[in-house]
Short mmCIF file of C-alpha atoms in Angstrom, two decimals:
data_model
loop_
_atom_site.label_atom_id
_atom_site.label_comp_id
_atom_site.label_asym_id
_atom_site.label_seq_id
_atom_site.Cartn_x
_atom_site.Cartn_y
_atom_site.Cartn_z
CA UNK A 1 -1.68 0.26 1.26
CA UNK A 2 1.13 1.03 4.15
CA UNK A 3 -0.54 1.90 7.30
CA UNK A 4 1.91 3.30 9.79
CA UNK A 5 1.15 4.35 13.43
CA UNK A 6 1.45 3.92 16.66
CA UNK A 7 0.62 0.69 18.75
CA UNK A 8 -2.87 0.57 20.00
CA UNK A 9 -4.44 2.59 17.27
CA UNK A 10 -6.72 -0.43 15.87
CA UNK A 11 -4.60 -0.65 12.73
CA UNK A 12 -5.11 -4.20 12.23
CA UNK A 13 -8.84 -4.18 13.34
CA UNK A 14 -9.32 -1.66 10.56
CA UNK A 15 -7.56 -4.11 8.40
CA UNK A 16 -9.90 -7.19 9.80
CA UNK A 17 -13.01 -5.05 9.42
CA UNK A 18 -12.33 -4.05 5.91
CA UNK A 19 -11.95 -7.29 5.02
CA UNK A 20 -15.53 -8.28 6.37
CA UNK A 21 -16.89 -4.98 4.51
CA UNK A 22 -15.65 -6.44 1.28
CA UNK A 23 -16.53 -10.26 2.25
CA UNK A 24 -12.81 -11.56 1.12
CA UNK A 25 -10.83 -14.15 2.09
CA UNK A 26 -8.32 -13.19 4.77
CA UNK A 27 -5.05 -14.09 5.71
CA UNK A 28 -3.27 -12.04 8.79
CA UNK A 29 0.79 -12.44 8.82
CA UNK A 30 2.83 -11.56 11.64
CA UNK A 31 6.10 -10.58 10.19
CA UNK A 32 9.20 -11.93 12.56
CA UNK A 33 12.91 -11.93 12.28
CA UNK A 34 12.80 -15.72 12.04
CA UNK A 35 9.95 -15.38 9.09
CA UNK A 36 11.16 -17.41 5.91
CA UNK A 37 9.80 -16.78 2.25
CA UNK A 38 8.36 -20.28 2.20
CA UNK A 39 6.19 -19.09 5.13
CA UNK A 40 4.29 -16.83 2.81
CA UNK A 41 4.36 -18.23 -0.50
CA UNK A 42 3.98 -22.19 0.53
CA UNK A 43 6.33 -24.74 0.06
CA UNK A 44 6.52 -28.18 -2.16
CA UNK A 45 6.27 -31.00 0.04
CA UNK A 46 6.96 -34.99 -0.22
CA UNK A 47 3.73 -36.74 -0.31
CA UNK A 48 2.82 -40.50 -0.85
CA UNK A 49 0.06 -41.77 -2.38
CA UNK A 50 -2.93 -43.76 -0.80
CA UNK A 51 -0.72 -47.25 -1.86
CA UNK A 52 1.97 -45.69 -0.15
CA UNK A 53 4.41 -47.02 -3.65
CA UNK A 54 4.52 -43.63 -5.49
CA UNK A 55 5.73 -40.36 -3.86
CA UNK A 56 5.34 -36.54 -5.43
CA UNK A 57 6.25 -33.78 -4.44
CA UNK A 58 2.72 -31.69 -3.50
CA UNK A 59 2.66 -27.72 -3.45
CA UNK A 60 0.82 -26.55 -0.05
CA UNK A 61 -0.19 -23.23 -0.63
CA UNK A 62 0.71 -20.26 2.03
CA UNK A 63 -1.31 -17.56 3.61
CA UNK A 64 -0.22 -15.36 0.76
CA UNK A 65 -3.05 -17.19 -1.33
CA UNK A 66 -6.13 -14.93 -0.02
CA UNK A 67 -7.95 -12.21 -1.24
CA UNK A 68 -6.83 -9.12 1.43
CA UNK A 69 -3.83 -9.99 2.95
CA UNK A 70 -2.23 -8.05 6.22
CA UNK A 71 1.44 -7.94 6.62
CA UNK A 72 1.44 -7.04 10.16
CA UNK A 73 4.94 -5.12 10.92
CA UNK A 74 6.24 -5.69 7.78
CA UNK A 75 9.35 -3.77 8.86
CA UNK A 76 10.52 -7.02 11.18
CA UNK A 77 11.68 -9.08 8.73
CA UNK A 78 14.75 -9.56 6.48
CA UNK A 79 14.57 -7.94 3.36
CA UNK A 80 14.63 -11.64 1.78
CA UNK A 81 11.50 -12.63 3.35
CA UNK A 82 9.76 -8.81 2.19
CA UNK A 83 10.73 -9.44 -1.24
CA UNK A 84 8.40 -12.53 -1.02
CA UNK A 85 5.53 -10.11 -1.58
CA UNK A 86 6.99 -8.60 -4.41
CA UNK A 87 6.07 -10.89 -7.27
CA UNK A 88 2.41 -11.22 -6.09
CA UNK A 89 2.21 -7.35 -5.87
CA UNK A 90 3.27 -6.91 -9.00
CA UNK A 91 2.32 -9.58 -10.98
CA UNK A 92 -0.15 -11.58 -9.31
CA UNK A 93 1.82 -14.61 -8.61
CA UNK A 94 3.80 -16.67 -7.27
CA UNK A 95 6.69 -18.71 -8.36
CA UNK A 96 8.05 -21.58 -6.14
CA UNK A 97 10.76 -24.27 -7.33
CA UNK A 98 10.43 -22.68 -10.68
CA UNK A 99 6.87 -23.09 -10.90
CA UNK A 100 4.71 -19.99 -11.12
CA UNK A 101 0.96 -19.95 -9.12
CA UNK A 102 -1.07 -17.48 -10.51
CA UNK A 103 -3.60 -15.60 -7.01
CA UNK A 104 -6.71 -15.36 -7.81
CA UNK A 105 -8.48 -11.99 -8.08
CA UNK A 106 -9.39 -9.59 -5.95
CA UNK A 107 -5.28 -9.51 -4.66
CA UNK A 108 -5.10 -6.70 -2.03
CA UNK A 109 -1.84 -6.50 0.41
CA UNK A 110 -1.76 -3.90 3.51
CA UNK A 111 1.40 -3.27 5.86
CA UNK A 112 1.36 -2.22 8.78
CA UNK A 113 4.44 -0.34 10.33
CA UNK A 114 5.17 1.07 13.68
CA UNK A 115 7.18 4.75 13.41
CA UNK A 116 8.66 4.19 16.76
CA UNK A 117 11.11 1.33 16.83
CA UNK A 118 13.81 1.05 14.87
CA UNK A 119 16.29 -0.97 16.24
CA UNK A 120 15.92 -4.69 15.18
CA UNK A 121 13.61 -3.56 12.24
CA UNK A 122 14.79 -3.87 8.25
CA UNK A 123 13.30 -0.61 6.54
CA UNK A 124 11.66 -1.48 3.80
CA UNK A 125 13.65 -0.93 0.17
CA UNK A 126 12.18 2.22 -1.78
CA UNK A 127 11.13 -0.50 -4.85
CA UNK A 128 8.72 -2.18 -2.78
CA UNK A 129 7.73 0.93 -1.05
CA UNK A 130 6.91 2.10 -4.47
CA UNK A 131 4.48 -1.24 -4.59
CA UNK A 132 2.48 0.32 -2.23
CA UNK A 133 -0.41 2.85 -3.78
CA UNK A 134 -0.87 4.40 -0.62
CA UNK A 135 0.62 5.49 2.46
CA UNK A 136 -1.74 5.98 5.27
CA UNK A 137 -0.38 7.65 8.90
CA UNK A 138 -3.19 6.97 11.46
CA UNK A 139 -2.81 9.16 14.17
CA UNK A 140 -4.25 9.53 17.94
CA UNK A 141 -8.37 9.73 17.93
CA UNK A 142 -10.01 12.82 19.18
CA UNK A 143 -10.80 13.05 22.06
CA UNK A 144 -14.39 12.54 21.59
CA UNK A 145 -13.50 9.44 19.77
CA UNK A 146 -11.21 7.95 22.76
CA UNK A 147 -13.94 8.12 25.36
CA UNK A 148 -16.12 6.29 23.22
CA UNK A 149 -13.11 4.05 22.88
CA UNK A 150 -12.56 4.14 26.79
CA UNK A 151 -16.55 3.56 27.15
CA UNK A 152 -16.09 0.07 25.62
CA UNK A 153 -14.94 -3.08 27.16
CA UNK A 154 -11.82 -4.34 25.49
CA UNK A 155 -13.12 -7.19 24.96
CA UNK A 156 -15.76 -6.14 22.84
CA UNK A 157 -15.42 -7.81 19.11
CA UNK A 158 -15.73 -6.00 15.52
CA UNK A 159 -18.83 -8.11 14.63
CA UNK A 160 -22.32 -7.83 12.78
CA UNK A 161 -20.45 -6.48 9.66
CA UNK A 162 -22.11 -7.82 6.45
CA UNK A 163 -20.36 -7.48 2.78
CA UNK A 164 -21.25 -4.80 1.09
CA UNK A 165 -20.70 -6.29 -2.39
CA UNK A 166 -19.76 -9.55 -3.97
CA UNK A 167 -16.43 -10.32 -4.47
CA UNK A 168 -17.05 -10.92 -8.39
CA UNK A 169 -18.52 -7.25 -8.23
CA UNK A 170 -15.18 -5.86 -7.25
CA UNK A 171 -13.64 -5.25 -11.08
CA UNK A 172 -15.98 -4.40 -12.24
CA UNK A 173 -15.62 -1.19 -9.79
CA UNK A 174 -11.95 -0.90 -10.96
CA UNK A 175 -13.05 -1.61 -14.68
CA UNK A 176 -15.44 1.83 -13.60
CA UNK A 177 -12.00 4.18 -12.59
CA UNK A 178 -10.12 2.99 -14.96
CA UNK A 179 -12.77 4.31 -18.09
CA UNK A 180 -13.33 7.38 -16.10
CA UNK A 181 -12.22 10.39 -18.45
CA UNK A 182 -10.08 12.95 -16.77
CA UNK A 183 -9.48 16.24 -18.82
CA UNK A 184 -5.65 17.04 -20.36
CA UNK A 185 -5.80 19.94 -17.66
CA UNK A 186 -5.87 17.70 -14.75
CA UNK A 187 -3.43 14.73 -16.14
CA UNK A 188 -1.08 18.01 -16.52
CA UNK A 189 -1.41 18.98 -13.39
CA UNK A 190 -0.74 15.42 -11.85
CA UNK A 191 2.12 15.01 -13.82
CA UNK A 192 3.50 18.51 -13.31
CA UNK A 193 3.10 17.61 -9.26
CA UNK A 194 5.32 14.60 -9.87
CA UNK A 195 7.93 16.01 -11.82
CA UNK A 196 8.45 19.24 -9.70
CA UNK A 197 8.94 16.63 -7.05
CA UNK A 198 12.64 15.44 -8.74
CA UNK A 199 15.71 17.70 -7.65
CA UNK A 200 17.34 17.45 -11.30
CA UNK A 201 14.05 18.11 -13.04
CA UNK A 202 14.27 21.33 -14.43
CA UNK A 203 10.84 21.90 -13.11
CA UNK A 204 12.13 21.53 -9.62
CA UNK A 205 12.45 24.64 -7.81
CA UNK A 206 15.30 25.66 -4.96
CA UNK A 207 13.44 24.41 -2.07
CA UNK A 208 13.32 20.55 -3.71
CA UNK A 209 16.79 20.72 -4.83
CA UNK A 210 17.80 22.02 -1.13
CA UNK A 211 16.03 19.59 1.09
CA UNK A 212 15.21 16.19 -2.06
CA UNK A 213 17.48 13.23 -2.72
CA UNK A 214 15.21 11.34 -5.05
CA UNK A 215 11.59 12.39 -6.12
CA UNK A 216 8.73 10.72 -7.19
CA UNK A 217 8.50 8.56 -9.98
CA UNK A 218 6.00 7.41 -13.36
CA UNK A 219 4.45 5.02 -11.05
CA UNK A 220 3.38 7.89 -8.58
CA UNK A 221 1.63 10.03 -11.52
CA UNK A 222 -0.15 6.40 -12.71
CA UNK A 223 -1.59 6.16 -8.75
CA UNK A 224 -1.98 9.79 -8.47
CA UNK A 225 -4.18 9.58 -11.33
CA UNK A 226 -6.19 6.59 -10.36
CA UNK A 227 -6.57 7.83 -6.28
CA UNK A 228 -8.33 11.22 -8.22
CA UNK A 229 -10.45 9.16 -10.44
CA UNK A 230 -11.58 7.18 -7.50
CA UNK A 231 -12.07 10.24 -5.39
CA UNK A 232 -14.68 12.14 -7.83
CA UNK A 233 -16.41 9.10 -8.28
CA UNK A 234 -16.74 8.76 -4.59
CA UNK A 235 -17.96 12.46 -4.38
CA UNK A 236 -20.82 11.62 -7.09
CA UNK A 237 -18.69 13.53 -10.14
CA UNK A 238 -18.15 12.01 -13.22
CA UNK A 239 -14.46 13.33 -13.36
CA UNK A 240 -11.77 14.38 -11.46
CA UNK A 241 -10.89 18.06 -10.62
CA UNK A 242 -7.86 19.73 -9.26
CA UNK A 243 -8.89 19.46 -5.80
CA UNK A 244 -8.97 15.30 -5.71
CA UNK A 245 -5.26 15.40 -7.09
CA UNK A 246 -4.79 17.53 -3.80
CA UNK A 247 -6.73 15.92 -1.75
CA UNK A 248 -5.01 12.19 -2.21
CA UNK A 249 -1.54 14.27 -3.07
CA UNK A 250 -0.02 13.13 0.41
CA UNK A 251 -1.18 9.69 0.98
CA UNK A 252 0.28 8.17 -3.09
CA UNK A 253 3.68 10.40 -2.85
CA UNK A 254 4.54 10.42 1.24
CA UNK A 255 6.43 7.28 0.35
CA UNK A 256 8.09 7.92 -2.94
CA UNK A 257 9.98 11.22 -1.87
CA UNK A 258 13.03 10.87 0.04
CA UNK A 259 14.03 14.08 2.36
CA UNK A 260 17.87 14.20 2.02
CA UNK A 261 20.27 15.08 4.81
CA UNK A 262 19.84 18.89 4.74
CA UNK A 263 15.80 18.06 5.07
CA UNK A 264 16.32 15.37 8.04
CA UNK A 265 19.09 17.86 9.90
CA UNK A 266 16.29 20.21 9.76
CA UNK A 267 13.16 18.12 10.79
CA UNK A 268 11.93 18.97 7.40
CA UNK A 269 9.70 15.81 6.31
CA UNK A 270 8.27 14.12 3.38
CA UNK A 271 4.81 15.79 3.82
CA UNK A 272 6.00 18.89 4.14
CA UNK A 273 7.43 18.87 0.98
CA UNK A 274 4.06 17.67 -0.51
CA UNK A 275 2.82 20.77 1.08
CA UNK A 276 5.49 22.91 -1.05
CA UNK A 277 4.61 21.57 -4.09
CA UNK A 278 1.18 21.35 -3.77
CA UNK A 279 1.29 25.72 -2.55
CA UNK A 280 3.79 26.24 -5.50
CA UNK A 281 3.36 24.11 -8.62
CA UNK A 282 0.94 26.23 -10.55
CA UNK A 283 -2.11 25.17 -12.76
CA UNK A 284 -1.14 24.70 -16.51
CA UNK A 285 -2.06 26.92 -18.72
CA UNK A 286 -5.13 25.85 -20.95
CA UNK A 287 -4.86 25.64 -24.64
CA UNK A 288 -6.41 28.32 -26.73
#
């Protein structure tokens, strides 16, 4: 998950407390200019033994070797040290010196990025922003919810949380989404979504082609798919409906659909486009 906002809007608190919710083992990592790879993934180091004759070279493991892991500001490092994450996103591992260290499951990474300063930052390349299921824009609390916020001291701790489930419990829960049936109708529709989304699809209508560089790809209708089957089961249905692949449409493509010139010159952005497709992409037809 991406999690872009503001500073001061309790991303990484959310992060903190989520990982207390799930009871996982956490690993915060402030992403810097001066951040290496080998500060994520570990490094092999020279180590003698207790006779101090024989020397090997020992693999310490980095913070990337946790359950939930928060890339705080992921945007403030070279893109050498964000490709670090890569392998361990995708595969589960990591390979150091040749050697390839398998994480242990549950493997959850979540990014936080702040929309306002740009200079000194190193966007983040679309194939790692693809990497990321979901992109989550946390905006300023209500007011209601800021003068509870300004009732508390700011000192005040995120504490008495208790895990709401084991960590061996958690796939099984993924096992659950992944078996959950969803109807040809819907898949359609998820897939139809996707593809409008790419200017040289012949799908695509003017207002893509006008204001799209690159749409979303296979990946997005995979996660589109899954964020749906989660969502019904959330709601107590037993599969999803047209209105979950709505409902989670902005969050899994926000990232995977790049505005081109024309949309930037004209303040047009990536969720209004969502917007477009989601008001103009009709239901498919049913079979007879």
């Amino acid at each position: 998950m991406l999690v872009i906002g503001v500073p001061g809007l309790a991303k990484t608190m959310m992060v903190k407390a989520l990982a207390e919710l799930l009871g996982w083992e956490f690993r915060r990592i402030q992403f810097t200019p001066d951040l290496m790879p080998a500060d994520i993934t570990g490094t092999e180091i020279l180590q003698s033994d207790e006779s101090g004759r024989r020397r090997d070279l020992i693999f310490h493991r980095g913070p990337i070797f946790a359950n939930l892991i928060l890339a705080d500001e992921i945007n403030r490092t070279p893109p050498k040290t964000q490709a670090a994450l890569l392998e361990a996103m995708q595969e589960l591992a990591v390979t150091v010196n040749g050697k390839t260290y398998h994480l242990d499951p549950p493997f959850i990474v979540v990014a936080t990025q702040n929309p306002i300063e740009q200079e000194g930052t190193y966007p983040l390349p679309e194939a790692q922003l693809d990497r990321f299921m979901l992109s989550i824009h946390v905006d300023y609390p209500a007011r209601t919810d800021e003068l509870a916020i300004a009732a508390r001291s700011i000192r005040s701790q995120s504490s008495g949380l208790s895990p709401l489930a084991k960590k061996e419990e958690f796939p099984q829960f993924t096992e659950v989404i992944d078996q959950t049936p969803i109807s040809r109708h819907v898949l359609e529709h998820a897939v139809a979504i996707t593809t409008a989304s790419r200017p040289k699809d012949p799908s695509s209508d003017e207002f893509i082609r006008k204001y799209v560089a690159w749409g979303a790809g296979p990946r997005a209708t995979q996660h589109l798919v899954t964020a749906a089957k989660a969502s019904a089961l959330l709601d107590g249905r037993p599969t999803p409906e047209l209105g979950d692949l709505n409902r989670i449409a902005a969050p899994v493509l926000r990232h995977r659909i790049i505005p081109n010139y024309n949309a930037l010159g004209e303040g047009i952005e990536a969720d209004a486009i969502i917007k477009h497709l989601l008001e103009n992409v009709g239901e498919p037809v049913a079979a007879a």
